[in-house]
Short mmCIF file of C-alpha atoms and ligand atoms in Angstrom, two decimals:
data_model
loop_
_atom_site.label_atom_id
_atom_site.label_comp_id
_atom_site.label_asym_id
_atom_site.label_seq_id
_atom_site.Cartn_x
_atom_site.Cartn_y
_atom_site.Cartn_z
CA UNK G 27 0.04 -0.07 0.35
CA UNK G 28 1.23 3.42 -0.17
CA UNK G 29 0.34 5.46 2.70
CA UNK G 30 0.66 9.39 3.43
CA UNK G 31 1.10 9.77 7.36
CA UNK G 32 0.64 12.94 8.57
CA UNK G 33 2.45 13.73 12.23
CA UNK G 34 0.61 16.87 14.66
CA UNK G 35 2.80 18.96 16.30
CA UNK G 36 2.37 16.88 19.72
CA UNK G 37 4.12 14.01 18.18
CA UNK G 38 7.33 15.30 17.00
CA UNK G 39 6.93 17.45 20.91
CA UNK G 40 10.17 15.81 21.98
CA UNK G 41 13.04 13.82 21.16
CA UNK G 42 11.61 10.49 22.13
CA UNK G 43 8.60 11.67 20.25
CA UNK G 44 10.87 11.99 17.21
CA UNK G 45 11.41 8.75 17.64
CA UNK G 46 8.60 7.36 18.30
CA UNK G 47 7.18 8.48 15.26
CA UNK G 48 10.35 7.68 12.98
CA UNK G 49 9.68 4.16 14.64
CA UNK G 50 6.12 4.33 13.48
CA UNK G 51 6.57 5.30 9.62
CA UNK G 52 9.51 2.62 9.61
CA UNK G 53 7.82 -0.36 11.13
CA UNK G 54 4.23 0.96 8.06
CA UNK G 55 7.87 0.67 5.79
CA UNK G 56 9.04 -2.78 6.75
CA UNK G 57 5.78 -4.65 5.94
CA UNK G 58 6.35 -3.13 2.32
CA UNK G 59 4.31 -0.28 2.28
CA UNK G 60 5.49 2.71 0.16
CA UNK G 61 5.92 5.45 3.13
CA UNK G 62 5.34 9.31 3.08
CA UNK G 63 5.74 11.56 6.26
CA UNK G 64 3.99 15.10 6.26
CA UNK G 65 4.51 16.92 9.12
CA UNK G 66 3.68 19.67 11.31
CA UNK G 67 6.35 21.77 13.52
CA UNK G 68 7.02 20.78 16.52
CA UNK G 69 4.17 21.87 19.48
CA UNK G 70 4.64 25.49 20.37
CA UNK G 71 6.62 26.51 17.87
CA UNK G 72 4.34 28.07 15.15
CA UNK G 73 2.89 30.15 18.14
CA UNK G 74 6.61 31.01 19.32
CA UNK G 75 7.20 32.55 16.08
CA UNK G 76 4.26 34.25 15.55
CA UNK G 77 5.11 35.28 19.01
CA UNK G 78 9.07 36.89 17.68
CA UNK G 79 7.38 38.48 14.49
CA UNK G 80 5.72 40.82 17.16
CA UNK G 81 7.89 41.61 18.89
CA UNK G 82 10.62 42.13 15.89
CA UNK G 83 7.78 44.70 14.85
CA UNK G 84 7.46 46.21 18.41
CA UNK G 85 11.83 46.36 17.97
CA UNK G 86 11.78 43.92 21.32
CA UNK G 87 14.87 42.05 21.45
CA UNK G 88 14.28 38.31 19.61
CA UNK G 89 17.51 36.88 21.13
CA UNK G 90 16.18 34.85 23.54
CA UNK G 91 13.24 33.69 21.57
CA UNK G 92 15.83 32.14 18.32
CA UNK G 93 17.97 30.44 21.44
CA UNK G 94 14.77 28.96 22.97
CA UNK G 95 14.08 27.86 19.40
CA UNK G 96 17.80 26.71 19.03
CA UNK G 97 18.33 24.67 22.39
CA UNK G 98 14.37 22.89 21.85
CA UNK G 99 14.95 21.74 17.91
CA UNK G 100 18.34 20.25 18.74
CA UNK G 101 17.20 18.68 22.07
CA UNK G 102 15.05 17.21 20.03
CA UNK G 103 17.68 15.95 18.06
CA UNK G 104 18.80 13.92 20.73
CA UNK G 105 18.17 10.41 19.42
CA UNK G 106 19.88 11.20 15.81
CA UNK G 107 22.52 8.54 16.98
CA UNK G 108 24.96 9.07 14.42
CA UNK G 109 27.85 11.27 14.50
CA UNK G 110 27.36 12.14 11.54
CA UNK G 111 24.06 12.93 10.92
CA UNK G 112 23.29 14.68 14.00
CA UNK G 113 26.65 17.26 12.96
CA UNK G 114 24.82 17.31 9.18
CA UNK G 115 21.55 18.10 10.90
CA UNK G 116 22.61 20.80 13.79
CA UNK G 117 24.50 22.63 10.82
CA UNK G 118 21.04 22.99 8.95
CA UNK G 119 18.80 23.59 11.95
CA UNK G 120 21.61 26.62 12.07
CA UNK G 121 21.43 27.74 9.01
CA UNK G 122 17.70 27.89 8.57
CA UNK G 123 17.59 29.96 12.14
CA UNK G 124 20.29 32.25 10.36
CA UNK G 125 17.75 32.60 7.60
CA UNK G 126 14.62 33.33 10.15
CA UNK G 127 16.72 35.97 12.48
CA UNK G 128 17.21 37.87 8.80
CA UNK G 129 13.46 38.01 8.16
CA UNK G 130 12.83 38.93 11.40
CA UNK G 131 15.26 41.72 11.20
CA UNK G 132 13.95 42.85 8.06
CA UNK G 133 10.16 43.06 9.76
CA UNK G 134 11.97 45.03 12.61
CA UNK G 135 13.74 47.67 10.33
CA UNK G 136 10.78 47.85 8.11
CA UNK G 137 8.20 48.34 10.51
CA UNK G 138 5.84 45.93 9.17
CA UNK G 139 4.38 42.78 10.16
CA UNK G 140 2.41 41.61 6.26
CA UNK G 141 0.41 38.75 5.98
CA UNK G 142 3.21 37.90 3.91
CA UNK G 143 5.81 37.74 5.95
CA UNK G 144 4.16 36.53 9.18
CA UNK G 145 4.08 33.27 6.21
CA UNK G 146 7.43 33.44 5.43
CA UNK G 147 8.50 33.64 9.16
CA UNK G 148 6.23 30.69 10.49
CA UNK G 149 7.37 28.47 7.59
CA UNK G 150 10.74 27.91 9.59
CA UNK G 151 8.36 25.77 12.08
CA UNK G 152 7.66 23.16 9.66
CA UNK G 153 11.31 23.49 7.63
CA UNK G 154 12.95 22.38 10.89
CA UNK G 155 11.01 19.51 12.45
CA UNK G 156 11.08 17.83 8.35
CA UNK G 157 15.27 18.24 9.02
CA UNK G 158 14.94 16.15 12.67
CA UNK G 159 12.23 14.02 11.34
CA UNK G 160 14.00 12.32 8.19
CA UNK G 161 17.55 12.15 9.62
CA UNK G 162 15.87 10.98 12.79
CA UNK G 163 14.83 7.77 10.12
CA UNK G 164 17.90 7.82 8.41
CA UNK G 165 19.96 7.28 11.48
CA UNK G 166 17.54 4.08 12.29
CA UNK G 167 19.11 2.72 8.70
CA UNK G 168 16.53 4.19 6.09
CA UNK G 169 16.69 6.25 3.69
CA UNK G 170 14.88 9.70 3.98
CA UNK G 171 14.79 13.36 2.79
CA UNK G 172 13.14 15.73 3.89
CA UNK G 173 11.22 17.87 0.92
CA UNK G 174 10.42 21.67 0.99
CA UNK G 175 5.91 21.58 -0.08
CA UNK G 176 7.38 24.37 -1.76
CA UNK G 177 8.30 22.10 -4.41
CA UNK G 178 5.36 20.23 -3.99
CA UNK G 179 2.02 22.95 -3.37
CA UNK G 180 0.66 25.67 -5.40
CA UNK G 181 -1.09 28.02 -3.65
CA UNK G 182 -3.07 31.70 -4.96
CA UNK G 183 -1.01 34.87 -3.00
CA UNK G 184 -3.96 34.85 -0.34
CA UNK G 185 -1.38 34.78 2.70
CA UNK G 186 -2.18 33.30 6.16
CA UNK G 187 -4.77 30.67 4.06
CA UNK G 188 -3.86 30.17 0.40
CA UNK G 189 -6.28 28.47 -2.34
CA UNK G 190 -4.52 25.41 -3.30
CA UNK G 191 -4.07 25.45 -7.08
CA UNK G 192 -4.27 21.64 -7.75
CA UNK G 193 -4.08 20.70 -11.03
CA UNK G 194 -0.55 22.59 -10.36
CA UNK G 195 0.06 20.90 -7.77
CA UNK G 196 -0.73 17.10 -8.44
CA UNK G 197 1.56 17.32 -11.38
CA UNK G 198 4.04 18.73 -9.10
CA UNK G 199 3.36 15.69 -6.18
CA UNK G 200 3.79 13.44 -8.69
CA UNK G 201 6.59 14.58 -10.28
CA UNK G 202 8.94 15.11 -7.31
CA UNK G 203 8.09 12.30 -4.97
CA UNK G 204 7.38 9.17 -7.45
CA UNK G 205 11.12 9.45 -8.28
CA UNK G 206 12.14 9.59 -4.15
CA UNK G 207 9.86 6.10 -3.78
CA UNK G 208 11.09 4.26 -6.87
CA UNK G 209 13.86 4.95 -4.36
CA UNK G 210 12.45 3.35 -1.45
CA UNK G 211 13.46 6.38 0.69
CA UNK G 212 10.83 7.89 3.11
CA UNK G 213 10.28 11.30 1.46
CA UNK G 214 9.72 13.89 4.83
CA UNK G 215 7.38 16.74 3.47
CA UNK G 216 6.77 19.89 5.48
CA UNK G 217 3.18 20.62 6.36
CA UNK G 218 1.40 23.64 6.54
CA UNK G 219 3.52 25.37 3.95
CA UNK G 220 3.28 26.45 0.62
CA UNK G 221 4.53 28.53 -2.81
CA UNK G 222 2.54 31.48 -4.41
CA UNK G 223 2.89 31.22 -8.64
CA UNK G 224 5.06 34.42 -7.84
CA UNK G 225 7.64 32.17 -5.68
CA UNK G 226 6.53 34.00 -2.25
CA UNK G 227 5.83 31.16 0.22
CA UNK G 228 2.06 30.61 1.42
CA UNK G 229 0.67 28.85 4.10
CA UNK G 230 -2.86 26.99 4.30
CA UNK G 231 -4.40 28.48 7.49
CA UNK G 232 -3.65 27.17 11.17
CA UNK G 233 -3.91 23.34 11.76
CA UNK G 234 -3.03 23.39 7.61
CA UNK G 235 -0.99 20.48 7.43
CA UNK G 236 -3.96 17.49 7.40
CA UNK G 237 -5.09 19.88 4.44
CA UNK G 238 -1.50 19.26 2.96
CA UNK G 239 -0.98 15.48 4.25
CA UNK G 240 -4.65 15.25 2.13
CA UNK G 241 -3.31 16.75 -1.16
CA UNK G 242 -0.05 15.28 -1.10
CA UNK G 243 -2.13 11.77 -0.96
CA UNK G 244 -4.70 12.99 -3.74
CA UNK G 245 -1.80 13.70 -5.88
CA UNK G 246 0.61 11.12 -5.61
CA UNK G 247 -2.29 8.46 -6.01
CA UNK G 248 -2.33 7.16 -1.46
CA UNK G 249 -4.12 4.14 -0.52
CA UNK G 250 -4.62 5.75 2.61
CA UNK G 251 -3.90 9.27 4.90
CA UNK G 252 -3.38 8.77 8.03
CA UNK G 253 -3.67 11.37 10.42
CA UNK G 254 -1.44 10.99 13.65
CA UNK G 255 -2.43 12.95 16.79
CA UNK G 256 -2.97 12.80 20.32
CA UNK G 257 -6.32 11.61 20.36
CA UNK G 258 -7.75 8.21 19.52
CA UNK G 259 -9.44 9.33 15.84
CA UNK G 260 -12.29 11.51 15.61
CA UNK G 261 -14.44 11.25 19.36
CA UNK G 262 -18.21 11.61 20.43
CA UNK G 263 -17.06 15.71 21.14
CA UNK G 264 -13.72 17.11 21.76
CA UNK G 265 -12.85 14.98 25.00
CA UNK G 266 -11.42 18.56 26.49
CA UNK G 267 -15.13 19.45 27.36
CA UNK G 268 -16.46 16.36 27.87
CA UNK G 269 -14.66 13.64 29.18
CA UNK G 270 -17.96 10.96 28.18
CA UNK G 271 -16.49 11.60 24.80
CA UNK G 272 -15.51 8.27 23.40
CA UNK G 273 -13.85 7.39 20.00
CA UNK G 274 -16.37 7.03 16.62
CA UNK G 275 -15.13 3.78 14.94
CA UNK G 276 -16.09 5.11 10.75
CA UNK G 277 -17.96 8.29 9.87
CA UNK G 278 -18.57 9.33 6.13
CA UNK G 279 -16.63 11.71 3.99
CA UNK G 280 -19.62 14.04 4.84
CA UNK G 281 -20.00 13.97 8.21
CA UNK G 282 -16.18 14.68 9.15
CA UNK G 283 -16.33 17.35 6.30
CA UNK G 284 -19.26 19.07 8.89
CA UNK G 285 -17.56 18.25 12.15
CA UNK G 286 -14.09 19.30 10.60
CA UNK G 287 -15.87 22.11 9.34
CA UNK G 288 -17.97 23.30 12.49
CA UNK G 289 -14.77 23.29 14.25
CA UNK G 290 -13.63 20.07 15.51
CA UNK G 291 -9.53 20.86 15.64
CA UNK G 292 -8.84 17.24 14.90
CA UNK G 293 -9.11 18.34 11.52
CA UNK G 294 -8.38 21.12 9.50
CA UNK G 295 -12.17 22.29 7.69
CA UNK G 296 -10.58 21.57 4.41
CA UNK G 297 -9.15 18.37 5.25
CA UNK G 298 -11.15 15.95 3.51
CA UNK G 299 -11.91 17.85 -0.14
CA UNK G 300 -9.12 16.18 -1.64
CA UNK G 301 -9.58 12.77 -0.10
CA UNK G 302 -12.97 13.26 -1.03
CA UNK G 303 -12.09 13.50 -4.94
CA UNK G 304 -9.57 10.70 -5.80
CA UNK G 305 -12.22 8.59 -3.26
CA UNK G 306 -9.28 7.86 -0.17
CA UNK G 307 -9.95 6.47 3.06
CA UNK G 308 -8.37 8.72 6.12
CA UNK G 309 -7.59 6.92 9.11
CA UNK G 310 -7.49 9.55 12.43
CA UNK G 311 -5.48 7.74 14.55
CA UNK G 312 -3.22 8.08 18.30
CA UNK G 313 0.71 8.04 17.71
CA UNK G 314 1.00 7.83 21.07
CA UNK G 315 -1.08 4.64 21.43
CA UNK G 316 -2.23 1.40 19.52
CA UNK G 317 -6.66 2.32 18.80
CA UNK G 318 -7.82 1.28 15.77
CA UNK G 319 -8.67 4.96 15.67
CA UNK G 320 -11.31 6.38 12.76
CA UNK G 321 -11.79 5.31 9.68
CA UNK G 322 -13.41 8.04 7.09
CA UNK G 323 -14.93 6.13 4.00
CA UNK G 324 -17.65 7.00 1.13
CA UNK G 325 -20.15 5.02 2.69
CA UNK G 326 -20.24 4.01 6.03
CA UNK G 327 -21.38 0.94 7.63
CA UNK G 328 -25.19 0.77 9.18
CA UNK G 329 -25.10 3.02 12.27
CA UNK G 330 -28.15 3.62 13.83
CA UNK G 331 -26.92 6.15 15.95
CA UNK G 332 -28.93 9.63 15.19
CA UNK G 333 -26.33 11.81 16.34
CA UNK G 334 -23.01 10.48 15.85
CA UNK G 335 -20.69 13.77 17.73
CA UNK G 336 -21.09 17.66 18.50
CA UNK G 337 -18.77 20.06 17.49
CA UNK G 338 -18.08 23.60 18.78
CA UNK G 339 -16.87 26.80 16.54
CA UNK G 340 -16.27 29.66 20.03
CA UNK G 341 -15.08 33.03 19.95
CA UNK G 342 -17.52 33.60 16.82
CA UNK G 343 -20.19 37.06 16.87
CA UNK G 344 -23.67 37.05 14.85
CA UNK G 345 -24.27 39.95 12.38
CA UNK G 346 -28.19 41.42 12.79
CA UNK G 347 -28.40 43.63 9.00
CA UNK G 348 -32.05 44.82 8.81
CA UNK G 349 -34.55 47.31 7.34
CA UNK G 350 -38.21 47.54 6.53
CA UNK G 351 -36.66 49.09 3.17
CA UNK G 352 -35.37 45.65 2.09
CA UNK G 353 -38.63 43.82 1.86
CA UNK G 354 -39.19 42.56 -1.53
CA UNK G 355 -36.14 44.27 -3.02
CA UNK G 356 -34.57 41.44 -4.60
CA UNK G 357 -30.87 41.43 -4.71
CA UNK G 358 -29.87 42.32 -1.08
CA UNK G 359 -28.97 39.11 0.57
CA UNK G 360 -26.95 38.98 -2.27
CA UNK G 361 -25.47 42.27 -2.62
CA UNK G 362 -24.59 41.29 1.84
CA UNK G 363 -22.71 38.54 1.09
CA UNK G 364 -20.67 39.69 -2.22
CA UNK G 365 -19.73 42.45 0.07
CA UNK G 366 -18.51 39.55 2.95
CA UNK G 367 -17.32 37.15 0.48
CA UNK G 368 -14.91 40.51 -1.18
CA UNK G 369 -13.10 40.66 1.71
CA UNK G 370 -12.49 37.54 2.06
CA UNK G 371 -14.81 36.99 5.49
CA UNK G 372 -15.75 33.66 6.07
CA UNK G 373 -19.46 33.42 7.07
CA UNK G 374 -20.57 30.11 8.83
CA UNK G 375 -24.19 30.47 8.91
CA UNK G 376 -26.97 32.76 7.60
CA UNK G 377 -30.44 33.07 8.73
CA UNK G 378 -32.78 35.59 7.11
CA UNK G 379 -36.17 36.13 8.35
CA UNK G 380 -39.19 35.35 6.58
CA UNK G 381 -40.66 39.30 6.64
CA UNK G 382 -37.21 39.73 4.85
CA UNK G 383 -36.83 43.01 6.84
CA UNK G 384 -33.62 41.00 8.45
CA UNK G 385 -30.81 38.54 7.78
CA UNK G 386 -28.48 37.56 10.13
CA UNK G 387 -25.32 35.48 10.34
CA UNK G 388 -22.25 34.76 11.98
CA UNK G 389 -18.72 34.81 11.62
CA UNK G 390 -15.63 34.85 13.44
CA UNK G 391 -15.66 37.37 16.44
CA UNK G 392 -11.93 39.01 15.22
CA UNK G 393 -13.75 39.77 11.31
CA UNK G 394 -17.06 41.82 13.60
CA UNK G 395 -15.46 45.06 12.37
CA UNK G 396 -14.67 44.74 8.91
CA UNK G 397 -17.68 43.20 7.93
CA UNK G 398 -19.54 45.87 9.68
CA UNK G 399 -17.48 48.69 7.16
CA UNK G 400 -17.48 46.29 3.82
CA UNK G 401 -21.75 46.28 4.21
CA UNK G 402 -21.77 50.25 5.49
CA UNK G 403 -19.44 50.82 2.01
CA UNK G 404 -22.12 48.11 0.00
CA UNK G 405 -25.18 50.30 1.39
CA UNK G 406 -23.82 53.54 2.44
CA UNK G 407 -27.27 55.05 3.11
CA UNK G 408 -30.09 53.72 4.84
CA UNK G 409 -32.72 53.44 2.84
CA UNK G 410 -32.68 49.67 2.08
CA UNK G 411 -30.09 48.92 5.29
CA UNK G 412 -31.06 50.61 8.20
CA UNK G 413 -29.12 48.81 11.15
CA UNK G 414 -26.37 46.55 11.10
CA UNK G 415 -25.76 45.18 14.95
CA UNK G 416 -23.74 42.45 16.50
CA UNK G 417 -23.09 40.46 19.05
CA UNK G 418 -19.88 38.87 19.87
CA UNK G 419 -18.56 36.23 22.07
CA UNK G 420 -21.12 33.34 20.70
CA UNK G 421 -20.62 29.74 20.26
CA UNK G 422 -22.10 27.68 17.63
CA UNK G 423 -22.85 24.03 17.85
CA UNK G 424 -23.19 21.66 15.37
CA UNK G 425 -24.28 18.40 16.18
CA UNK G 426 -23.56 15.40 13.25
CA UNK G 427 -25.01 12.60 12.11
CA UNK G 428 -26.52 11.38 8.86
CA UNK G 429 -28.67 9.33 11.05
CA UNK G 430 -30.55 12.68 11.43
CA UNK G 431 -31.34 12.67 7.14
CA UNK G 432 -35.29 12.23 7.29
CA UNK G 433 -35.50 11.33 11.45
CA UNK G 434 -38.58 12.93 12.86
CA UNK G 435 -37.90 15.27 15.54
CA UNK G 436 -34.55 14.87 15.95
CA UNK G 437 -34.15 19.01 15.96
CA UNK G 438 -36.98 19.12 18.59
CA UNK G 439 -35.15 16.59 21.04
CA UNK G 440 -31.67 18.17 20.51
CA UNK G 441 -33.43 21.39 21.35
CA UNK G 442 -35.82 19.94 23.95
CA UNK G 443 -32.63 18.28 25.75
CA UNK G 444 -30.87 21.28 26.07
CA UNK G 445 -33.84 23.80 27.09
CA UNK G 446 -33.72 21.41 30.35
CA UNK G 447 -30.53 23.25 31.47
CA UNK G 448 -32.20 27.15 30.72
CA UNK G 449 -30.27 27.07 27.76
CA UNK G 450 -30.90 30.45 25.39
CA UNK G 451 -30.17 29.77 21.50
CA UNK G 452 -29.73 33.27 19.74
CA UNK G 453 -30.18 31.22 16.47
CA UNK G 454 -30.41 27.42 14.28
CA UNK G 455 -29.45 26.85 11.06
CA UNK G 456 -29.97 23.03 9.94
CA UNK G 457 -27.20 22.05 6.46
CA UNK G 458 -28.73 21.73 3.47
CA UNK G 459 -27.16 18.14 3.58
CA UNK G 460 -28.77 17.22 6.80
CA UNK G 461 -26.33 15.45 8.07
CA UNK G 462 -25.96 17.98 10.65
CA UNK G 463 -27.68 20.70 12.65
CA UNK G 464 -26.14 23.52 13.98
CA UNK G 465 -27.30 26.53 17.14
CA UNK G 466 -26.03 29.79 18.25
CA UNK G 467 -25.50 29.87 22.29
CA UNK G 468 -23.92 32.44 24.39
CA UNK G 469 -21.06 31.87 25.46
CA UNK G 470 -21.38 30.74 28.47
CA UNK G 471 -24.10 28.06 27.74
CA UNK G 472 -21.67 26.81 25.14
CA UNK G 473 -19.90 23.86 26.87
CA UNK G 474 -23.39 23.14 28.79
CA UNK G 475 -24.79 22.47 25.43
CA UNK G 476 -22.48 19.78 24.85
CA UNK G 477 -22.57 18.17 27.66
CA UNK G 478 -25.97 17.96 28.01
CA UNK G 479 -26.46 17.07 24.14
CA UNK G 480 -24.00 14.20 24.62
CA UNK G 481 -25.98 12.48 27.37
CA UNK G 482 -29.05 12.47 25.86
CA UNK G 483 -27.95 10.93 22.75
CA UNK G 484 -24.05 9.40 22.94
CA UNK G 485 -24.16 7.72 26.41
P1 ADP X 515 -2.40 18.32 16.36
O1 ADP X 515 -0.86 18.38 16.57
O2 ADP X 515 -2.41 16.79 15.98
O3 ADP X 515 -3.02 18.20 14.56
P2 ADP X 515 -4.63 19.36 17.01
O4 ADP X 515 -4.15 19.82 18.07
O5 ADP X 515 -4.82 20.14 16.28
O6 ADP X 515 -3.79 17.79 17.23
O7 ADP X 515 -5.88 18.01 17.11
C1 ADP X 515 -5.85 16.76 18.23
C2 ADP X 515 -6.92 17.42 19.02
O8 ADP X 515 -8.34 17.85 18.60
C3 ADP X 515 -7.24 17.23 20.12
O9 ADP X 515 -6.69 16.82 21.09
C4 ADP X 515 -9.04 17.38 20.93
O10 ADP X 515 -8.50 18.26 21.82
C5 ADP X 515 -9.18 18.10 19.61
N1 ADP X 515 -10.87 17.64 19.24
C6 ADP X 515 -11.49 18.73 19.33
N2 ADP X 515 -12.81 17.87 18.37
C7 ADP X 515 -12.66 16.88 19.24
C8 ADP X 515 -12.80 15.05 18.49
N3 ADP X 515 -14.56 15.81 18.26
N4 ADP X 515 -12.38 14.51 18.36
C9 ADP X 515 -10.87 14.47 18.56
N5 ADP X 515 -10.25 15.02 19.45
C10 ADP X 515 -11.21 16.52 18.83
N1 LIG X 516 2.33 24.36 12.42
C1 LIG X 516 0.96 24.23 12.05
C2 LIG X 516 -0.11 25.23 13.34
O1 LIG X 516 0.71 25.52 14.51
C3 LIG X 516 0.52 23.69 10.93
C4 LIG X 516 -0.49 22.38 12.03
O2 LIG X 516 -0.29 21.93 12.76
O3 LIG X 516 -0.69 21.93 11.49
O4 LIG X 516 -1.11 25.84 12.87
MG1 MG X 517 -3.64 19.94 14.06
#
């Protein structure tokens, strides 16, 4: 089999974890599989890099962060038990850190931190971890090399959350990776990062290494894509919120997409798309235990549970757009959403009052002011849109399960379960696919709502 395995930050959190990860890849390879590894930055490193960028902007000293990064990555090399390879790795780390320092100094002198510079600066996290992991594998006697995704994934230049140009990327992936597999190597690819057509470094959004793995899997015609993480697969809800959460053995692509889109951090929201396009099964497994995890497929075997999982998006805001002048005027909604689209604002949920006098939508809290400004630009007078207001600090709770399709009374059951806890619902929406129902509550009620639904449907 040809397997793409992606390891998250905690799976390469220190030297022991690097070795454990290398050993899983090697064991799978020794069983006769072709193995391609995608790796995230060591846990905490992406945030450290962003912190360093902010410090440079303010003109503060970055020497201590650079030293910390150096010793963290040097410590992580401890299991490279081959003098020559260890030396090469440490030299490689120093070369990358010098390059990083130059980028940070640039920010300092320009007094400007653009999204473009941020992408360049955070890219060092994955470039460092991939180097250490490939050398840890090589030191165990299996040929391996780090591959910068720059030579594999082409994007637009929407820095911070770039859009992948698939056809071009798939060609590069196949052309550049196939020869390495033919040579019997384990390529270790940087997750999260890519390059634009213009040659600038871009990123695929936070948590984007999952997405990288899926793009690579689709480009190289993998038989399976494994997302190796720090929990036993996709669980009924985030185990950090509800201690009774447990692993779901199988999910359909659609269910996994809905869960990821509505905040289940275990998968980047776009991970499933490339896998679906080539019908590749995705497994989500724990890199620290032997559990079988979750298998994501086109169709799952019958599972009569109506509700399979619950997810949450925190730090969201509802924006209300209203005005009696909107009634019966065609195209107001289209104008509203075009304005948001033009400003790159992602809309999670939409609701329109039956009177047509109001439209409300949910976005990330950080986009609130930007979206109000965009709307005021589109509707400068108050004839059509009179008021624009918002509520910040809300949570979207999404309940996912294909058994809900056609199951009479699911919504009623859900809402009566949470009504028992006196939780007030601010907005409701049902996905057109009918595999999910989402609703908005205040942030104080978010976790309470999850626990109430979990208790009612999943325990
Ligand atoms: P990685 O570094 O491996 O990419 P992440 O931290 O991005 O790992 O994702 C794993 C985390 O996702 C888990 O530790 C868990 O807290 C969170 N999570 C949220 N929802 C779920 C869910 N439904 N099932 C499993 N984990 C979830
Ligand atoms: N290192 C990146 C992040 O922290 C990407 C990832 O972990 O998937 O967001
Ligand atoms: Mg992640």
